[in-house]
Amino acid sequence: MAIERTLSIIKPDAVAKNVIGQIYSRFESSGLKIIAARMIHLSQSDAEQFYAVHRERPFFNDLVKFMTSGPVMVQVLEGEEAIKKNRDLMGATDPRKAETGTIRADFADSIDANAVHGSDALETAIVEIACFFPTLNIYSR
Ligand code: UDP
């Protein structure tokens, strides 16, 4: 199985709930390593750029407002099939549809305030990681 890297964001709702550690535990228990991390309060243009693929969607403005409403915790996760593994840990976008025991089922309130982001493919992971971390600040171990 391939060792991959993926970008994870703990969104403002989950940071406000003080569950960063609980979410990190799930990454670590599943064998994913946190190889870079930083807390950042996204500006409007940071959030607009990050979610540019959703620019035409009806929820875009609310999404940008939510993502800039407080600090987020951003990390690079590394491990076997890290992209899928993280998506499985996260659960479905809408927490009402997320499987029991997933991060969104346990910590998210709604489809918009849904606790976490995770890259959905290899190409997006590369682009998203580069948005936040220079290669020098990623410590594969
Ligand atoms: N989103 C929303 N309303 C929707 C669909 C998505 O507010 O009807 C937000 C939600 O925060 C989601 C993000 O837009 O996490 C990106 O949507 P995507 O479909 O890529 O879901 P994800 O990959 O995060 O599960």
Short mmCIF file of C-alpha atoms and ligand atoms in Angstrom, two decimals:
data_model
loop_
_atom_site.label_atom_id
_atom_site.label_comp_id
_atom_site.label_asym_id
_atom_site.label_seq_id
_atom_site.Cartn_x
_atom_site.Cartn_y
_atom_site.Cartn_z
CA MET A 1 0.00 0.00 0.00
CA ALA A 2 1.21 3.49 -0.81
CA ILE A 3 2.39 5.93 1.83
CA GLU A 4 0.51 9.16 1.17
CA ARG A 5 0.20 12.62 2.66
CA THR A 6 -3.07 14.47 3.09
CA LEU A 7 -4.14 17.88 4.37
CA SER A 8 -6.47 17.95 7.35
CA ILE A 9 -8.14 21.01 8.83
CA ILE A 10 -9.89 21.06 12.18
CA LYS A 11 -12.50 23.73 11.46
CA PRO A 12 -13.48 26.68 13.73
CA ASP A 13 -16.46 24.83 15.29
CA ALA A 14 -14.30 21.93 16.51
CA VAL A 15 -11.48 24.23 17.66
CA ALA A 16 -14.09 26.20 19.67
CA LYS A 17 -15.35 22.93 21.20
CA ASN A 18 -11.80 22.21 22.44
CA VAL A 19 -11.60 18.78 20.80
CA ILE A 20 -8.30 19.14 18.88
CA GLY A 21 -6.69 16.49 21.10
CA GLN A 22 -9.58 14.05 20.72
CA ILE A 23 -9.41 14.38 16.93
CA TYR A 24 -5.60 14.00 16.95
CA SER A 25 -6.05 10.78 18.98
CA ARG A 26 -8.20 9.35 16.21
CA PHE A 27 -5.53 10.13 13.61
CA GLU A 28 -2.85 8.50 15.74
CA SER A 29 -4.94 5.46 16.69
CA SER A 30 -5.55 4.75 13.02
CA GLY A 31 -1.80 4.80 12.29
CA LEU A 32 -1.64 8.26 10.70
CA LYS A 33 1.29 10.45 11.74
CA ILE A 34 1.00 14.23 12.17
CA ILE A 35 4.08 15.45 10.30
CA ALA A 36 3.31 19.20 10.23
CA ALA A 37 0.81 21.36 12.12
CA ARG A 38 -0.10 24.98 12.71
CA MET A 39 -2.99 27.04 14.03
CA ILE A 40 -4.11 29.86 11.76
CA HIS A 41 -6.99 32.32 11.54
CA LEU A 42 -7.81 32.32 7.82
CA SER A 43 -8.41 35.65 6.11
CA GLN A 44 -11.32 36.01 3.71
CA SER A 45 -8.99 35.72 0.71
CA ASP A 46 -7.24 32.62 2.21
CA ALA A 47 -10.63 30.89 2.57
CA GLU A 48 -11.88 32.01 -0.85
CA GLN A 49 -8.70 30.68 -2.45
CA PHE A 50 -8.77 27.40 -0.55
CA TYR A 51 -12.40 26.69 -1.49
CA ALA A 52 -12.17 28.20 -5.02
CA VAL A 53 -13.59 24.99 -6.56
CA HIS A 54 -16.86 25.73 -4.73
CA ARG A 55 -17.04 29.40 -5.84
CA GLU A 56 -20.22 28.86 -7.88
CA ARG A 57 -22.02 26.81 -5.22
CA PRO A 58 -24.87 28.43 -3.28
CA PHE A 59 -23.16 27.78 0.06
CA PHE A 60 -19.83 29.43 -0.91
CA ASN A 61 -20.26 32.76 0.95
CA ASP A 62 -21.50 31.06 4.12
CA LEU A 63 -18.64 28.58 3.92
CA VAL A 64 -16.06 31.39 3.70
CA LYS A 65 -17.76 33.21 6.58
CA PHE A 66 -17.68 30.06 8.71
CA MET A 67 -14.06 29.18 7.89
CA THR A 68 -12.95 32.71 8.88
CA SER A 69 -15.06 32.81 12.06
CA GLY A 70 -12.22 31.62 14.31
CA PRO A 71 -8.85 29.86 14.24
CA VAL A 72 -8.43 26.50 12.54
CA MET A 73 -5.85 23.80 13.18
CA VAL A 74 -4.16 22.64 9.98
CA GLN A 75 -2.06 19.48 9.74
CA VAL A 76 -0.40 17.17 7.29
CA LEU A 77 -1.12 13.49 7.96
CA GLU A 78 1.10 10.75 6.60
CA GLY A 79 0.55 7.02 6.37
CA GLU A 80 -0.69 4.13 4.28
CA GLU A 81 -3.60 5.31 2.13
CA ALA A 82 -3.69 8.48 4.24
CA ILE A 83 -6.21 10.23 1.99
CA LYS A 84 -8.87 7.53 2.19
CA LYS A 85 -8.08 6.68 5.80
CA ASN A 86 -8.63 10.30 6.84
CA ARG A 87 -11.84 10.54 4.78
CA ASP A 88 -13.10 7.35 6.48
CA LEU A 89 -12.27 8.77 9.92
CA MET A 90 -14.08 12.03 9.03
CA GLY A 91 -17.37 10.48 7.87
CA ALA A 92 -19.90 11.94 5.42
CA THR A 93 -20.07 15.71 4.78
CA ASP A 94 -23.50 15.86 6.43
CA PRO A 95 -23.05 14.65 10.03
CA ARG A 96 -26.59 13.24 10.01
CA LYS A 97 -25.40 10.82 7.33
CA ALA A 98 -21.99 10.15 8.89
CA GLU A 99 -21.34 6.66 10.22
CA THR A 100 -21.36 6.15 13.98
CA GLY A 101 -17.93 6.66 15.48
CA THR A 102 -16.69 9.04 12.80
CA ILE A 103 -15.36 12.50 13.66
CA ARG A 104 -18.30 14.27 12.04
CA ALA A 105 -20.88 12.00 13.68
CA ASP A 106 -19.33 12.74 17.06
CA PHE A 107 -18.29 16.41 16.81
CA ALA A 108 -20.10 18.14 13.90
CA ASP A 109 -23.33 20.10 14.25
CA SER A 110 -24.44 20.56 10.64
CA ILE A 111 -23.45 20.12 6.98
CA ASP A 112 -21.67 23.48 7.04
CA ALA A 113 -20.17 23.44 10.56
CA ASN A 114 -18.82 19.93 10.08
CA ALA A 115 -15.66 19.86 12.22
CA VAL A 116 -13.02 18.75 9.71
CA HIS A 117 -11.69 19.00 6.18
CA GLY A 118 -9.65 16.33 4.42
CA SER A 119 -8.14 16.29 0.92
CA ASP A 120 -10.17 14.08 -1.41
CA ALA A 121 -7.47 12.98 -3.91
CA LEU A 122 -3.71 12.82 -4.42
CA GLU A 123 -3.59 15.91 -6.66
CA THR A 124 -5.72 18.02 -4.29
CA ALA A 125 -3.62 16.88 -1.33
CA ILE A 126 -0.44 18.16 -3.01
CA VAL A 127 -2.01 21.54 -3.82
CA GLU A 128 -3.66 21.91 -0.39
CA ILE A 129 -0.53 20.97 1.56
CA ALA A 130 1.43 23.59 -0.43
CA CYS A 131 -1.16 26.24 0.57
CA PHE A 132 -0.06 25.95 4.21
CA PHE A 133 3.35 24.33 4.52
CA PRO A 134 6.69 24.86 2.79
CA THR A 135 8.37 21.47 2.27
CA LEU A 136 11.02 22.45 4.83
CA ASN A 137 8.37 22.51 7.58
CA ILE A 138 7.14 18.96 6.97
CA TYR A 139 8.90 16.36 9.10
CA SER A 140 8.41 12.89 7.68
CA ARG A 141 9.51 10.38 10.35
N1 UDP B 1 -20.77 22.54 2.48
C1 UDP B 1 -21.87 23.27 2.90
N2 UDP B 1 -23.10 22.94 2.39
C2 UDP B 1 -23.28 21.94 1.49
C3 UDP B 1 -22.15 21.20 1.08
C4 UDP B 1 -20.91 21.52 1.59
O1 UDP B 1 -21.74 24.17 3.71
O2 UDP B 1 -24.42 21.70 1.06
C5 UDP B 1 -19.45 22.88 3.03
C6 UDP B 1 -19.03 21.89 4.13
O3 UDP B 1 -18.32 22.61 5.14
C7 UDP B 1 -18.09 20.97 3.37
C8 UDP B 1 -17.42 21.95 2.40
O4 UDP B 1 -18.46 22.83 2.02
O5 UDP B 1 -17.19 20.32 4.23
C9 UDP B 1 -16.80 21.31 1.18
O6 UDP B 1 -17.77 20.50 0.55
P1 UDP B 1 -17.40 19.06 -0.02
O7 UDP B 1 -18.58 18.61 -0.84
O8 UDP B 1 -16.07 19.14 -0.69
O9 UDP B 1 -17.38 18.13 1.28
P2 UDP B 1 -16.20 17.45 2.11
O10 UDP B 1 -15.14 17.03 1.13
O11 UDP B 1 -15.70 18.48 3.10
O12 UDP B 1 -16.86 16.29 2.80
#
